[in-house]
Amino acid sequence: MTLTLSTLATGLTTNLTILDWLIMLVYFAFVLGTGFVLKRYMRTSTDFFLAGRRLPAWVCGLAFISANLGAQEVIGMGASGAKYGIVTSQFYWIGAIPAMVFVGLFMMPFYYGSKARSVPEYLKLRYDEKTRAWNAGSFAVMTVFSSGISMYAMAILIQSLHVFDGLFLHFGLPLGWIFHFSIFLSAIVVLGYISLGGLTSAIYNEVLQFFLIVAGFLPLVWIGLKNVGGWHGIQRTLGPAYTHSWRGLAHANTNPLGTEWYALVFGLGFVLSFGYWCTDFLVIQSAMAAESHLAARRVPLIAAIPKMFFPFLVILPGLIAISIPTVSQHFTAQAQTAAASTRGGPSSAAVVSIPEGRGLIPVELDPISGRVLRDNKGQPLLNYDLAIPNMLLHFFPTGILGLGLTALLASFMSGMAGNVTAFNTVWTYDLYQSYIHKGASDEHYLWMGRMATIGGIILSIAAAYFVSSFNNIMDALQLVFSFVNAPLLATFLLGMFWKRTTGHGAFWGLMTGTFAAAVHTGLTLPADAPGVGIHGGWIAVLHVYPSTMAQNFWTAIWAFSVCSVLTIGLSLLTEPRKEEELVGLVYSLTPKPAEGHLLWYQKPVTLAIAVLAMLVVLNLVFL
Amino acid sequence: MGLDIRWPLGLLFFITGGMMAIYGAVTHGSAIYEKSLSVDINLIWGLVLLAFGSFMLLLAWNARGRTSGAPPVLPSTEEPQQNRPRAH
């Protein structure tokens, strides 16, 4: 059985053979099989939502980064690597590692030690009911968006690679349905394994996915680098702007990100990064499933080690993709030709001329009309999201191509799954049990968890259709995160490290911070936006940023600052809680974790120092 | 959690790596490897995955009846786990 594939507008073709399909099928069998095996162990709601708090640190650590390794990392980072260069690795280095070290050393004792079952529940213990309700509600919306983005990215990928074309043509179904079919297929698989095995199933699949990504992308980087003459070959082809992670950051106009170093460090490195890694229950849930207090603290630190080397797996392919001489651009309408052949019609390929892309990056086509999309200056837009898929098709023969595609599919489903488990936990514990149906039996909440899984998947499908209006998935995610997470960081930092912070201060600070994020986006516009609309400027255009990325960073900075000022001000005006009520919830009132029985190299702080030292070395190498 | 993750992890890579290595051996020198710059990537990478899968299965086999998924060494460095049910 051979199915001809081609990516839109690149002329790249390959054959997907029975071996590629077999590799994909083996993976799906393991995903669902693991869920079936784990179903036997799902007896209580704690088993389902918190994996029984029995998992070892290394398993949780790999799940900790894999939960975030969905569409954002793989397609989005490959796309950003091709668009912005190696400076994208700052999303990993400045934008993740310091925050992961901080959450492991300072914040995990509160999450794990306070016996809260979720991040919103910690807010209830530290502040009050209304702060929890606001966080739980906004978080639920965010998980649904993130899951929908993964789902959308997966459907676009399947459509672009024509994976199901042969199947659809065989049954005489319209090719336009492939997008919808892909969305529903991924929804059913994720629904299957989460409703069977809960968080454990999601974590186990995230670990499988971690190793699959490494297994699928390492040979891609190896062959790709061999082709372009190694890192020095990329440096010669693309020049310093693309191959240095700090050069040109003195001014927004001298680097491809369109942002200054201080906006990068404070916006990404502090507000967005700490806001995400330290407060987002999507990643924190993996650490809260750990088997002990010490294991929970080690989870983010263990996760930081592979995390800092991931740019070489997911960003480097983007740079390789634009370093390769441009592939001749034509759109061979093989699908239509195959359709004609199936019906006994003529078999000549229809060739449509379209503008040049760059390297393996094709120009972007409207998925429905097939016309070339252009920016407001009339230049054709490049479809950076196809950087990694096209690399796979360009370098991988059948066999390993199946492995590469499986790695991509795994990452999308894993990204969805982490969001769906976070959603079902927050819905069941923080919304349903708290406000809708209190005091029910544990069996009832376990049942509700499974129902919430179905509900979360249905909402994700709706979100997937909503996000289809965005150009770059990465920018879309950053927009959502900056609204919700940026003010939240101020609330957590003030709550954990300043005992004077009150519930009223936290709540109104959060509300106003989120509002400030929306207002800032409404008053500004990135230069690369097609016009006023979802990218900003819907109130008035007071300022134009050089890039969407710069606008996102400044939105986060504004939201964080407004939330901080308001929370501090209102806290000073309102009645603080008694100190004895805050033991275990506030740093200064909580006994430090006992580490006396540990040798120096077993202490989390030693691991943290080693991680930070590696980070400094990496930055110096790519300065 | 009852199931040591190294079993599914090891088996997945053992089977996938095995299939790729056999296919790579059968198609060695074929024109399909022009894409991968004449490297028989199926054979080489299939063997790497096979070795990784075997190693994971070995670790899981050695850890049978001990812990749910923790590495087979290092138990003394962890906090005592009181009132926690052991796997198996």
XYZ file of C-alpha atoms in Angstrom:
711
model
C 0.000 0.000 0.000
C 1.513 3.336 -1.015
C -0.022 6.736 -0.550
C 1.441 9.773 -2.287
C 1.865 12.862 -0.141
C 2.851 16.401 -0.913
C 3.018 19.475 1.243
C 1.127 22.472 0.083
C 3.147 24.736 -2.174
C 6.568 23.156 -1.767
C 6.649 20.452 -4.350
C 8.060 18.120 -1.684
C 6.691 14.661 -2.187
C 7.170 11.401 -0.441
C 5.596 8.028 -0.109
C 4.025 6.897 3.121
C 4.301 3.126 3.199
C 2.797 0.397 5.328
C 5.788 0.662 7.723
C 5.045 4.328 8.470
C 1.424 3.474 9.180
C 2.488 0.531 11.355
C 4.746 2.752 13.489
C 1.876 5.182 14.004
C -0.536 2.363 14.824
C 1.871 0.826 17.362
C 2.026 4.202 19.131
C -1.764 4.573 19.221
C -2.078 1.005 20.519
C 0.313 1.829 23.376
C -1.461 5.098 24.192
C -4.860 3.471 24.540
C -3.446 0.219 25.968
C -1.732 2.126 28.803
C -5.065 3.806 29.556
C -6.807 0.410 29.744
C -4.154 -1.049 32.058
C -4.312 2.009 34.337
C -8.123 1.941 34.543
C -7.864 -0.882 37.114
C -6.051 1.471 39.490
C -8.525 4.391 39.272
C -10.490 3.706 42.448
C -10.703 7.128 44.067
C -10.811 10.705 42.848
C -7.238 11.151 44.175
C -6.077 8.334 41.884
C -7.806 9.975 38.927
C -6.935 13.636 39.519
C -3.604 13.468 41.369
C -2.218 10.103 40.183
C -2.516 8.936 43.812
C 0.552 11.084 44.622
C 2.752 8.047 44.037
C 4.902 8.844 40.985
C 8.707 9.143 41.077
C 10.430 12.480 40.421
C 11.953 11.565 37.045
C 8.586 10.492 35.622
C 6.906 13.693 36.863
C 9.907 15.757 35.681
C 9.630 14.532 32.094
C 5.849 15.011 32.209
C 6.421 18.521 33.626
C 8.124 19.659 30.417
C 6.118 17.416 28.090
C 2.822 18.947 29.205
C 4.169 22.134 27.686
C 5.618 20.319 24.662
C 2.508 20.532 22.541
C 1.893 22.694 19.520
C 3.647 25.661 21.131
C 6.966 23.904 21.409
C 7.243 21.764 18.364
C 5.541 23.542 15.469
C 5.572 27.004 17.112
C 9.246 26.896 18.135
C 10.324 25.474 14.776
C 8.321 28.284 13.139
C 9.823 30.949 15.408
C 13.310 29.521 14.841
C 12.851 30.004 11.102
C 11.268 33.438 11.568
C 13.426 34.958 14.332
C 16.566 32.756 14.524
C 18.403 31.272 17.524
C 17.148 34.147 19.720
C 14.002 31.990 19.969
C 15.970 29.764 22.340
C 15.484 32.528 24.925
C 11.964 31.123 25.318
C 13.728 28.127 26.855
C 16.723 29.695 28.534
C 15.621 33.063 29.905
C 11.968 32.127 29.473
C 11.868 28.866 31.417
C 14.950 27.725 33.333
C 15.172 30.439 36.046
C 11.429 30.079 36.669
C 11.695 26.283 36.908
C 14.524 26.596 39.418
C 12.496 29.123 41.440
C 9.345 26.999 41.538
C 11.346 23.944 42.625
C 13.280 25.686 45.367
C 10.753 28.159 46.743
C 7.190 27.523 45.634
C 6.775 23.762 45.527
C 6.888 23.417 49.324
C 3.680 25.500 49.457
C 1.887 23.690 46.673
C 2.787 20.214 47.883
C 2.962 20.921 51.598
C -0.304 22.868 51.893
C -2.298 19.801 50.763
C -4.045 21.895 48.147
C -5.207 19.675 45.289
C -4.862 22.367 42.646
C -3.363 25.810 42.162
C -6.758 27.576 42.561
C -7.277 25.650 45.800
C -4.003 27.087 47.120
C -5.433 30.547 46.411
C -8.506 29.669 48.426
C -6.373 28.563 51.382
C -4.110 31.614 51.162
C -6.690 34.247 50.247
C -10.403 33.621 49.905
C -13.166 32.021 47.903
C -13.608 34.763 45.316
C -9.913 34.777 44.355
C -10.064 31.033 43.825
C -13.264 31.302 41.780
C -11.757 33.930 39.479
C -8.547 31.958 38.991
C -10.359 28.647 38.477
C -12.682 30.215 35.905
C -9.970 32.013 33.931
C -7.697 28.986 34.105
C -10.437 26.732 32.776
C -10.846 29.039 29.791
C -7.079 29.052 29.210
C -6.738 25.261 29.284
C -9.541 24.957 26.787
C -7.811 27.468 24.502
C -4.464 25.719 24.772
C -5.998 22.347 24.116
C -7.907 23.775 21.156
C -4.684 25.239 19.727
C -3.000 21.829 19.884
C -6.000 20.273 18.222
C -6.072 22.921 15.489
C -2.333 22.592 14.828
C -2.640 18.864 14.506
C -5.542 19.127 12.065
C -3.667 21.669 9.922
C -0.617 19.418 9.877
C -2.583 16.351 8.832
C -4.307 18.413 6.154
C -1.044 19.922 4.877
C 0.670 16.547 4.689
C -2.345 14.958 2.945
C -2.182 12.036 5.371
C -5.828 11.074 4.906
C -6.265 12.106 1.276
C -6.033 8.558 -0.058
C -8.555 7.333 2.490
C -11.029 10.116 1.707
C -10.669 9.722 -2.038
C -11.180 5.978 -1.702
C -14.526 6.525 0.007
C -15.470 9.425 -2.264
C -15.551 11.956 0.607
C -14.735 15.660 0.056
C -11.105 16.548 0.939
C -12.389 19.640 2.737
C -13.618 17.369 5.525
C -10.075 16.211 6.461
C -9.591 19.181 8.817
C -12.792 18.339 10.690
C -12.057 14.606 10.668
C -8.566 15.203 12.159
C -10.005 17.331 14.962
C -12.546 14.706 15.913
C -10.058 11.828 15.629
C -7.549 13.472 18.008
C -10.416 14.362 20.361
C -11.588 10.761 20.547
C -8.104 9.319 21.204
C -7.338 11.818 23.989
C -10.796 11.354 25.463
C -10.216 7.608 25.448
C -6.994 7.507 27.394
C -7.770 10.271 29.884
C -11.223 9.042 30.820
C -9.670 5.601 31.392
C -6.519 6.469 33.322
C -6.885 10.101 34.450
C -3.762 12.118 35.289
C -1.571 8.987 35.464
C -2.513 8.140 31.894
C -1.751 11.712 30.795
C 1.614 11.727 32.613
C 2.623 8.303 31.251
C 1.780 9.415 27.736
C 3.717 12.622 28.239
C 6.776 10.555 29.150
C 6.325 8.350 26.067
C 5.973 11.498 24.013
C 9.127 13.038 25.465
C 11.213 10.082 24.319
C 9.416 9.965 20.957
C 10.214 13.622 20.277
C 13.879 13.021 21.059
C 13.898 9.830 18.975
C 12.167 11.500 16.042
C 14.001 14.833 15.989
C 17.576 13.930 16.904
C 18.235 12.144 13.568
C 16.491 15.053 11.780
C 18.939 17.543 13.280
C 21.860 15.218 12.564
C 21.035 14.782 8.864
C 19.934 18.426 8.522
C 23.188 19.775 9.969
C 25.167 17.396 7.765
C 23.372 18.856 4.763
C 23.961 22.531 5.532
C 27.576 22.146 6.679
C 26.976 22.122 10.435
C 26.432 25.128 12.679
C 29.177 27.047 10.846
C 27.323 26.451 7.588
C 24.173 28.003 9.095
C 26.215 30.954 10.385
C 27.657 31.528 6.913
C 24.248 31.325 5.225
C 22.086 33.281 7.651
C 24.491 35.738 9.242
C 24.848 36.932 12.845
C 21.270 38.224 13.304
C 19.957 34.658 13.192
C 22.758 32.851 14.981
C 23.329 34.889 18.144
C 20.900 34.881 21.035
C 21.790 38.315 22.483
C 23.213 40.341 19.581
C 21.126 43.319 18.426
C 18.956 43.333 21.553
C 20.113 46.824 22.538
C 17.407 48.272 20.317
C 14.049 46.944 19.084
C 14.871 47.683 15.444
C 18.142 45.758 15.346
C 16.923 42.223 16.044
C 14.328 39.965 14.443
C 12.179 39.752 17.631
C 11.530 43.509 17.496
C 12.162 43.952 21.213
C 14.802 45.431 23.518
C 16.812 43.309 25.978
C 15.019 44.714 29.033
C 11.594 43.884 27.609
C 12.905 40.387 26.863
C 14.333 39.890 30.344
C 11.480 41.468 32.316
C 8.566 40.616 30.010
C 9.543 37.111 28.964
C 12.201 36.147 31.504
C 10.288 37.293 34.548
C 6.579 38.024 34.105
C 5.548 35.579 31.377
C 7.980 32.848 32.318
C 7.470 32.900 36.090
C 3.754 33.464 35.538
C 3.579 30.305 33.469
C 6.001 27.868 35.156
C 5.244 28.925 38.733
C 1.459 29.298 38.686
C 0.051 27.291 35.797
C -1.629 24.164 37.089
C -1.015 22.504 33.715
C 2.640 21.984 34.624
C 2.339 22.158 38.430
C -0.076 19.181 38.415
C 2.788 16.899 37.328
C 4.892 17.938 40.321
C 1.917 17.605 42.694
C 1.593 13.963 41.602
C 5.090 13.217 42.950
C 5.578 10.606 45.664
C 7.109 12.869 48.328
C 7.796 16.458 49.301
C 11.432 16.138 48.220
C 10.481 14.457 44.934
C 8.034 17.303 44.214
C 10.811 19.877 44.662
C 13.124 17.922 42.391
C 10.534 17.647 39.598
C 11.031 21.122 38.027
C 14.807 20.926 38.578
C 15.071 17.578 36.806
C 12.810 18.942 34.053
C 15.086 21.973 33.556
C 18.017 19.857 32.357
C 16.453 18.412 29.170
C 14.482 21.644 28.759
C 17.566 23.777 28.203
C 18.804 21.479 25.439
C 15.473 21.323 23.609
C 16.253 24.341 21.379
C 18.667 22.045 19.553
C 15.810 19.666 18.787
C 12.950 22.021 17.944
C 14.448 25.442 17.061
C 17.497 24.301 15.115
C 15.334 22.489 12.491
C 13.693 25.871 11.794
C 17.090 27.459 11.092
C 18.159 24.494 8.977
C 14.913 24.794 7.002
C 15.748 28.344 5.881
C 19.456 27.581 5.311
C 18.729 25.030 2.599
C 18.601 26.361 -0.994
C 14.983 27.205 -1.825
C 13.032 24.218 -3.100
C 11.416 24.910 -6.494
C 7.965 26.259 -5.871
C 5.013 24.705 -7.512
C 1.852 23.161 -6.322
C 1.348 19.785 -7.839
C -2.287 19.061 -7.293
C -1.712 15.383 -6.809
C -4.741 14.927 -4.646
C -6.999 16.205 -7.387
C -5.114 14.142 -9.936
C -5.529 11.052 -7.807
C -9.221 11.837 -7.547
C -9.474 12.051 -11.304
C -7.617 8.755 -11.658
C -9.900 7.085 -9.144
C -12.903 8.116 -11.199
C -11.263 7.081 -14.464
C -10.470 10.630 -15.573
C -7.228 12.055 -17.003
C -4.143 11.629 -14.783
C -2.038 14.670 -15.702
C -0.963 16.798 -12.736
C -2.290 20.352 -12.526
C 0.612 22.738 -11.881
C -0.149 26.189 -10.460
C 2.597 28.842 -10.311
C 3.013 30.579 -6.970
C 5.690 32.906 -5.541
C 8.994 31.703 -4.091
C 9.249 30.740 -0.447
C 12.493 30.630 1.530
C 14.459 27.390 1.916
C 11.917 24.755 2.828
C 9.400 27.362 4.005
C 6.584 27.780 1.506
C 4.377 30.811 1.027
C 1.141 30.687 2.966
C -2.012 29.712 1.133
C -5.600 30.208 2.162
C -6.672 26.698 3.206
C -10.064 27.080 1.548
C -9.489 29.134 -1.624
C -5.849 28.052 -2.173
C -4.820 31.664 -2.920
C -1.512 33.148 -1.716
C -1.906 35.231 1.465
C -0.134 38.614 1.456
C 0.699 41.233 4.105
C -0.474 44.856 3.930
C 2.497 45.719 1.651
C 1.503 43.023 -0.837
C 4.400 40.724 0.030
C 3.488 37.022 0.240
C 3.368 35.660 3.811
C 5.548 32.653 4.582
C 4.025 29.635 6.295
C 6.660 29.175 9.007
C 4.536 26.568 10.744
C 5.512 24.136 7.990
C 9.254 24.386 8.835
C 9.410 21.153 10.813
C 6.915 19.094 8.787
C 8.779 20.012 5.602
C 12.111 19.103 7.199
C 10.696 15.670 7.963
C 9.514 15.209 4.387
C 12.747 16.554 2.918
C 15.221 14.410 4.856
C 13.376 11.330 6.087
C 12.835 8.250 3.922
C 9.942 5.932 4.660
C 10.290 4.148 8.003
C 11.892 6.911 10.009
C 9.341 9.272 8.436
C 6.649 7.293 10.267
C 8.600 7.815 13.500
C 8.927 11.568 12.889
C 5.230 11.962 12.121
C 4.352 9.888 15.192
C 6.510 12.184 17.322
C 4.610 15.195 15.972
C 1.193 13.629 16.511
C 2.236 12.531 20.005
C 3.260 16.048 20.923
C -0.080 17.480 19.864
C -2.101 14.921 21.730
C 0.066 15.214 24.797
C -0.354 18.993 24.770
C -4.097 18.517 24.625
C -4.115 15.835 27.299
C -2.247 17.902 29.901
C -4.732 20.711 29.438
C -7.727 18.419 29.624
C -6.547 16.797 32.892
C -5.862 20.232 34.374
C -9.318 21.321 33.253
C -11.128 18.301 34.701
C -9.367 18.710 38.066
C -10.051 22.430 38.353
C -13.635 22.016 37.176
C -14.386 19.154 39.565
C -12.569 20.364 42.699
C -12.640 24.142 42.324
C -15.899 24.817 40.565
C -18.247 21.820 40.819
C -17.395 20.626 44.356
C -17.078 24.172 45.673
C -20.078 25.904 44.160
C -22.422 23.458 42.456
C -22.568 20.196 44.391
C -20.876 20.119 47.799
C -20.578 17.061 50.031
C -21.182 14.344 47.427
C -19.472 10.936 47.578
C -15.990 10.351 46.198
C -17.482 8.084 43.500
C -19.633 10.976 42.367
C -16.621 13.285 41.955
C -14.733 10.541 40.115
C -17.724 10.268 37.769
C -17.805 14.056 37.405
C -14.075 14.003 36.510
C -14.825 11.697 33.595
C -17.776 13.861 32.529
C -15.585 16.986 32.772
C -13.097 15.253 30.480
C -15.820 14.910 27.851
C -16.925 18.533 28.406
C -13.331 19.794 28.195
C -12.799 17.991 24.898
C -16.007 19.433 23.411
C -14.976 22.965 24.453
C -11.487 22.381 23.032
C -13.032 21.523 19.676
C -14.887 24.854 19.745
C -11.627 26.653 20.651
C -9.804 24.906 17.793
C -12.165 26.485 15.285
C -11.775 29.869 16.993
C -7.968 29.953 16.826
C -7.963 29.133 13.131
C -7.957 32.906 12.522
C -4.354 33.273 13.825
C -1.222 33.298 11.643
C 1.366 32.053 14.110
C 0.284 29.645 16.829
C 3.030 30.825 19.153
C 1.788 34.425 19.118
C -1.759 33.269 19.807
C -0.645 31.328 22.863
C 1.415 34.207 24.181
C -1.593 36.500 23.844
C -3.804 34.227 25.944
C -1.089 33.626 28.545
C -0.301 37.312 28.906
C -3.931 38.104 29.720
C -4.365 35.410 32.330
C -0.937 34.601 33.746
C 0.845 37.923 33.929
C -1.208 39.454 36.753
C -1.404 36.060 38.484
C 2.332 36.000 39.132
C 2.058 39.171 41.222
C -0.773 37.601 43.244
C 1.260 34.470 43.987
C 4.543 36.200 44.736
C 2.864 38.687 47.072
C 0.804 35.901 48.687
C 3.726 33.567 49.291
C 6.334 36.111 50.321
C 4.392 38.946 52.000
C 2.132 37.910 54.861
C 0.327 41.247 54.811
C -1.347 40.575 51.438
C -5.114 40.236 51.836
C -7.830 38.433 49.876
C -9.506 41.681 48.807
C -6.189 43.089 47.583
C -5.415 39.889 45.670
C -8.830 39.628 44.057
C -9.135 43.204 42.868
C -5.469 43.228 41.847
C -6.045 40.151 39.677
C -9.207 41.538 38.128
C -7.606 44.870 37.321
C -4.384 43.254 36.073
C -6.263 41.072 33.601
C -8.304 44.104 32.548
C -5.082 46.106 32.091
C -3.746 43.374 29.799
C -6.859 43.584 27.646
C -6.778 47.404 27.567
C -3.081 47.470 26.633
C -3.683 45.088 23.735
C -6.711 47.151 22.717
C -4.637 50.332 22.568
C -1.609 48.987 20.699
C -0.937 47.216 17.449
C 2.028 45.152 16.237
C 3.509 46.255 12.909
C 3.254 42.726 11.511
C -0.518 42.530 12.091
C -2.722 42.631 9.006
C -4.749 45.452 10.633
C -6.877 46.385 13.607
C -8.613 43.299 14.983
C -7.790 40.333 17.178
C -4.091 41.337 17.269
C -4.911 44.657 18.933
C -5.992 48.240 18.429
C -9.692 47.540 18.953
C -10.058 50.574 21.269
C -7.625 52.939 19.529
C -4.101 52.644 18.185
C -1.912 54.724 20.530
C 1.324 52.856 19.874
C 2.674 50.483 17.227
C 5.153 47.775 18.336
C 7.730 46.381 15.893
C 6.397 42.827 16.392
C 3.590 40.827 18.009
C 6.181 39.381 20.372
C 7.124 42.844 21.659
C 3.446 43.709 22.170
C 2.961 40.486 24.169
C 5.932 41.209 26.426
C 4.722 44.741 27.179
C 1.145 43.544 27.781
C 2.529 41.162 30.395
C 4.663 43.868 31.995
C 1.683 46.255 32.247
C -0.635 43.609 33.669
C 1.930 42.538 36.270
C 2.693 46.103 37.331
C -0.957 47.162 37.634
C -1.817 44.015 39.608
C 1.172 44.503 41.966
C 0.440 48.154 42.716
C -3.264 47.578 43.290
C -2.772 44.436 45.403
C -0.237 46.166 47.663
C -2.367 49.312 47.962
C -5.605 47.489 48.794
C -3.849 45.069 51.158
C -2.543 47.970 53.208
C -6.094 49.349 53.437
C -7.786 46.067 54.412
C -7.643 43.752 57.414
C -4.862 41.095 57.224
C -5.463 37.468 58.236
C -4.146 36.097 61.525
C -0.594 34.782 61.226
C -1.446 31.330 62.632
C -3.855 30.800 59.739
C -1.077 31.369 57.232
C 1.406 28.752 58.477
C 2.322 26.488 55.531
C 1.084 29.115 53.083
C 3.501 32.037 53.523
C 7.302 31.757 53.320
C 8.223 33.635 56.493
C 5.690 31.710 58.613
C 6.520 28.213 57.348
C 9.281 25.958 58.738
C 11.964 25.323 56.112
C 11.982 21.799 54.597
C 14.213 19.450 56.631
C 17.235 18.518 54.537
C 19.657 17.603 57.300
C 19.596 13.914 56.376
C 20.630 14.643 52.782
C 24.220 14.721 51.521
C 25.255 17.977 49.806
C 24.794 16.610 46.284
C 21.309 15.271 47.118
C 19.948 18.673 48.115
C 17.663 20.463 45.638
C 19.786 23.613 45.916
C 22.853 21.778 44.562
C 20.881 20.606 41.537
C 19.561 24.160 41.100
C 23.082 25.636 41.067
C 24.212 23.049 38.516
C 21.223 23.889 36.293
C 21.914 27.639 36.454
C 25.618 27.094 35.707
C 24.702 25.119 32.574
C 22.346 27.923 31.553
C 25.116 30.518 31.818
C 27.462 28.356 29.718
C 24.822 27.903 26.984
C 24.212 31.656 26.816
C 27.927 32.353 26.577
C 28.334 29.851 23.742
C 25.508 31.454 21.742
C 26.113 35.029 22.898
C 0.668 3.545 40.298
C 0.758 -0.190 39.658
C 2.265 -0.064 36.201
C 5.972 0.661 35.844
C 6.207 3.154 32.976
C 9.384 1.506 31.767
C 7.375 -1.483 30.498
C 5.305 0.445 27.912
C 8.257 2.757 27.202
C 10.677 -0.128 26.632
C 8.201 -2.182 24.604
C 7.235 0.752 22.374
C 10.830 1.494 21.456
C 11.791 -2.181 21.220
C 9.025 -2.849 18.680
C 9.460 0.405 16.736
C 13.255 0.155 16.678
C 13.065 -3.508 15.673
C 10.760 -2.770 12.747
C 12.966 0.089 11.548
C 16.191 -1.911 11.872
C 14.803 -4.896 9.933
C 13.449 -2.600 7.221
C 16.771 -0.751 7.102
C 18.697 -4.026 6.727
C 16.404 -5.187 3.900
C 16.547 -1.867 2.040
C 20.274 -1.231 2.666
C 21.817 0.660 -0.253
C 18.395 1.500 -1.710
C 17.682 4.753 -3.552
C 15.276 5.801 -0.773
C 18.309 6.858 1.284
C 19.277 9.583 -1.173
C 17.048 11.863 0.936
C 19.039 11.153 4.075
C 22.346 11.864 2.283
C 23.037 8.149 1.597
C 22.859 7.267 5.301
C 20.809 4.111 6.024
C 19.058 5.968 8.781
C 16.448 3.270 9.342
C 19.083 0.694 10.222
C 21.254 2.972 12.347
C 18.457 4.702 14.245
C 16.407 1.489 14.492
C 19.330 -0.172 16.298
C 19.697 2.832 18.617
C 15.994 2.674 19.534
C 16.166 -1.102 19.913
C 19.045 -0.716 22.376
C 17.181 1.987 24.307
C 14.007 -0.130 24.451
C 15.970 -3.168 25.644
C 17.655 -1.105 28.343
C 14.310 0.199 29.625
C 12.871 -3.340 29.665
C 15.925 -4.521 31.587
C 15.448 -1.788 34.190
C 11.746 -2.611 34.503
C 12.543 -6.331 34.842
C 15.091 -5.639 37.578
C 12.663 -3.388 39.467
C 9.780 -5.891 39.494
C 7.964 -5.835 42.821
C 10.089 -3.024 44.174
C 8.670 0.379 43.237
C 6.074 1.719 40.849
C 8.436 3.382 38.428
C 11.373 4.721 40.353
C 14.902 3.922 39.258
C 16.094 0.707 40.921
C 18.746 2.480 43.017
C 18.724 5.529 45.331
C 15.872 4.568 47.671
C 17.759 5.688 50.777
C 17.864 9.349 49.741
C 14.111 9.830 49.727
C 11.944 10.769 52.645
C 10.295 7.857 54.389
C 7.007 7.077 52.703
C 4.646 6.297 55.486
C 1.216 4.867 54.833
C 1.780 4.710 51.103
C 0.673 1.479 49.417
C 3.454 -0.199 47.489
C 2.954 -1.201 43.924
C 2.173 -4.847 43.152
